[in-house]
Coordinates of N, CA and C in Angstrom, one line a residue:
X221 N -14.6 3.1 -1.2 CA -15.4 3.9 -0.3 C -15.2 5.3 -0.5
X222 N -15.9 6.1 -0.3 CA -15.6 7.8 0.1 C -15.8 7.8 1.0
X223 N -15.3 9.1 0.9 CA -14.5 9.9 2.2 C -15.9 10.1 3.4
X224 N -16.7 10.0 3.0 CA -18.1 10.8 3.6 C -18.2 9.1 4.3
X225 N -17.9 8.3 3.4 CA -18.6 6.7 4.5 C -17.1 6.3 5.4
X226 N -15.8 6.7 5.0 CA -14.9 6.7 6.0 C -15.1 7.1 7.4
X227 N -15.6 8.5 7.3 CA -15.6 9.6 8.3 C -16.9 9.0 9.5
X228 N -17.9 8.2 8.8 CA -19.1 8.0 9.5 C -18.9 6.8 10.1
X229 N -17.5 6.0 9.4 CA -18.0 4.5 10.3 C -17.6 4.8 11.8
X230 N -17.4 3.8 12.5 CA -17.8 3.8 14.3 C -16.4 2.6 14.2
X231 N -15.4 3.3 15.1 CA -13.8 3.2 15.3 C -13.6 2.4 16.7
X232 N -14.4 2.9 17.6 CA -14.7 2.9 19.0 C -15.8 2.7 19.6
X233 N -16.4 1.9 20.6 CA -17.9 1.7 21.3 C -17.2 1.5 22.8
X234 N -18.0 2.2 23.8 CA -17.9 1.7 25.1 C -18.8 1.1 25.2
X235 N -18.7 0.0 26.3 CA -19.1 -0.9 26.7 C -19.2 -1.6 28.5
X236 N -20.3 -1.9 29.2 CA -19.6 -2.8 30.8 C -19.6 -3.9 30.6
X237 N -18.8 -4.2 31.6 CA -18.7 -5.7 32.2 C -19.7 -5.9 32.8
X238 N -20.4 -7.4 32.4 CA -21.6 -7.7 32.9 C -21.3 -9.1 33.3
X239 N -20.1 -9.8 33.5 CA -19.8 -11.4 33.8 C -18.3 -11.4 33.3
X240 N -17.0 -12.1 34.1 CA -15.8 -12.6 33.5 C -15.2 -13.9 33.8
X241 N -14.7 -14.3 33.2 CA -14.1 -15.9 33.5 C -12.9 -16.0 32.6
X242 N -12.2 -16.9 33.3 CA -10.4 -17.1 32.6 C -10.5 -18.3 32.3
X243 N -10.1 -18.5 30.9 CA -9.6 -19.5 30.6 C -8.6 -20.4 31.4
X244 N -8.3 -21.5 30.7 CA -7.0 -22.7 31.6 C -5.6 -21.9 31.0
X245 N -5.7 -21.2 29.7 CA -4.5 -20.1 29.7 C -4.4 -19.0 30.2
X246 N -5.8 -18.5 30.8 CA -5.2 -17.2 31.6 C -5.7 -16.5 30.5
X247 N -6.5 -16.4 29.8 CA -7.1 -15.6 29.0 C -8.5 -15.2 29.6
X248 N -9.2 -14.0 29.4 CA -10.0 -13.3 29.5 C -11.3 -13.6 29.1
X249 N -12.6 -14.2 28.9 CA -13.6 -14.2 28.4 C -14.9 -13.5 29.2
X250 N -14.8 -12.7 28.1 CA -15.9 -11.2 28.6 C -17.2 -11.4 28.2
X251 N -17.8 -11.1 29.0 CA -19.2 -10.6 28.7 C -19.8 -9.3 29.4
X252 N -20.5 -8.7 28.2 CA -21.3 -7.2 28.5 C -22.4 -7.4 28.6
X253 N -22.7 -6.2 29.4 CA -24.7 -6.1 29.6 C -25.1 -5.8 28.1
X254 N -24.6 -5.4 27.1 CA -25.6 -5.9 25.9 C -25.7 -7.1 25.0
X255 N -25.2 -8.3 25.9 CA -25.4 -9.8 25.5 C -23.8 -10.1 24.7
X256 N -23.3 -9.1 24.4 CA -21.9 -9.3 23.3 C -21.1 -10.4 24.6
X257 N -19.9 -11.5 24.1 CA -19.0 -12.1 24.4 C -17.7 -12.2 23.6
X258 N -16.5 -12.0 24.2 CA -15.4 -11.6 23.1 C -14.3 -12.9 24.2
X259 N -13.4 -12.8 23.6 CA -12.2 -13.3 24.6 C -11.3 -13.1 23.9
X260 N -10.2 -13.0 25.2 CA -8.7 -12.3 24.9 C -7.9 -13.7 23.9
X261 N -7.5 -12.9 22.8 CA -6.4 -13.5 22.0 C -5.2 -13.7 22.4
X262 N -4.5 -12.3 23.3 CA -3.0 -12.3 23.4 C -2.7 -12.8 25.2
X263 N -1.5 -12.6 25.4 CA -1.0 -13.2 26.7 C -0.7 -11.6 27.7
X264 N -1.2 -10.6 27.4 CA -1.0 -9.2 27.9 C -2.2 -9.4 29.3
X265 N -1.1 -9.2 30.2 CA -2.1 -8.7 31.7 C -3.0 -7.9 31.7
X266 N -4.2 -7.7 32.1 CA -5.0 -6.7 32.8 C -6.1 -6.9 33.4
X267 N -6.2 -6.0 34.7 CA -7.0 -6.1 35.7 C -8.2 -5.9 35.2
X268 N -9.5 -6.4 35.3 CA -10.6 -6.7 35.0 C -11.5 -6.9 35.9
X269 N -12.7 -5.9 36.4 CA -13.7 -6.5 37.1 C -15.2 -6.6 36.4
X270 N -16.2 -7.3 37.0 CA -17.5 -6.5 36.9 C -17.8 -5.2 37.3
X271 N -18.4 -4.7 36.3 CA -19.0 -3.5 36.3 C -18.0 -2.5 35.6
X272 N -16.7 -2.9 35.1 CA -15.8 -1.9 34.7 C -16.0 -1.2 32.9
X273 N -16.2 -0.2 32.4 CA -16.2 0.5 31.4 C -15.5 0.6 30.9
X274 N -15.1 0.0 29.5 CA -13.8 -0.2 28.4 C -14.4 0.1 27.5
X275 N -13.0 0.4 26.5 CA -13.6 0.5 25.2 C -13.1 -0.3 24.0
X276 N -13.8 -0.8 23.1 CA -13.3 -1.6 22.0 C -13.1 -1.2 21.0
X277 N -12.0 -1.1 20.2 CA -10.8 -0.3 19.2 C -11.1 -0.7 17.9
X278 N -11.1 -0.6 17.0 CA -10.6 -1.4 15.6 C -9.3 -0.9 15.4
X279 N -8.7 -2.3 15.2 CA -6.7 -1.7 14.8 C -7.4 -2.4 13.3
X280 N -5.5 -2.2 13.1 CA -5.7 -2.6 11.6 C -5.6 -3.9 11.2
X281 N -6.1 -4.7 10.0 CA -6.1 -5.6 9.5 C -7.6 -6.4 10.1
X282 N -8.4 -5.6 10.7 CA -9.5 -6.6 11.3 C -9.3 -6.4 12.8
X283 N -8.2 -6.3 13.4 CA -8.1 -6.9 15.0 C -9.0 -5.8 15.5
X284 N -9.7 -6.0 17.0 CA -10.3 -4.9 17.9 C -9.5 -5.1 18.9
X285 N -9.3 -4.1 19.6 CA -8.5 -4.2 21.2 C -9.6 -3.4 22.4
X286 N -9.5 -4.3 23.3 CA -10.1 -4.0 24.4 C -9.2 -3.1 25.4
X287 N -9.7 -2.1 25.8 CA -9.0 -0.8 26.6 C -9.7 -0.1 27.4
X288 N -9.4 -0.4 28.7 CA -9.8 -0.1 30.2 C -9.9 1.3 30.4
X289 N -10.8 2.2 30.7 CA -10.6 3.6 30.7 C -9.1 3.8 32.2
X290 N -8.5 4.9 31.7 CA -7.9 5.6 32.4 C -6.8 4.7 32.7
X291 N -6.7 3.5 31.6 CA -5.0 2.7 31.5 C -4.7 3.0 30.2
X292 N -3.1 2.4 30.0 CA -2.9 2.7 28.4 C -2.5 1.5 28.0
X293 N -3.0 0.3 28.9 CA -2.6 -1.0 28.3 C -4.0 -1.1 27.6
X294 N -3.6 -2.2 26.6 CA -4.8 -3.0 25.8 C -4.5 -3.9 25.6
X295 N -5.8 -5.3 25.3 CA -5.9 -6.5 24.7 C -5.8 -6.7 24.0
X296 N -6.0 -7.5 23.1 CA -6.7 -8.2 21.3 C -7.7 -9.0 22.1
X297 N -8.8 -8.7 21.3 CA -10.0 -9.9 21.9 C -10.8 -10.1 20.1
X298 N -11.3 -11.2 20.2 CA -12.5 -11.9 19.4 C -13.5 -12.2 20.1
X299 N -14.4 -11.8 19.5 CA -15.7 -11.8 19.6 C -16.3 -13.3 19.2
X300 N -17.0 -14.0 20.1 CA -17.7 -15.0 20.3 C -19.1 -15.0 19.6
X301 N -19.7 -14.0 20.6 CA -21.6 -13.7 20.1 C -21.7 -12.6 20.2

């Protein structure tokens, strides 16, 4: 790749909560008002409602992390649909 298609890809997207529900482990399964569904991978706490504004990360190797504005905790989530 060059540097020009480095610079242009998209690292970060905000997003709302439009629906949540927990798994039987206490995991996360999100849904946004743009139809996207992801769920939490790891065992990391965080408070979660409808209507709240986060943003989704790309780390490295593939993972995205889910990150609540104005915390400095984050998830690991996969995407469903």
């Amino acid at each position: 790749r060059t540097p020009q298609q480095i610079a242009t890809e998209v690292n970060a997207i905000n997003l709302t909560i439009s629906r949540l529900s927990k798994s039987l482990r206490g995991q996360w399964q999100i849904f946004f008002t743009n139809g996207q569904q992801w769920q939490q991978k790891d065992n990391i706490s965080l408070r979660l409602k409808k209507g709240d504004n986060v943003q989704l990360i790309k780390g490295a190797l593939g993972v995205v992390f889910l990150k609540k504005h104005n915390t400095h905790k984050r998830i690991k989530v996969k995407r469903l649909k």
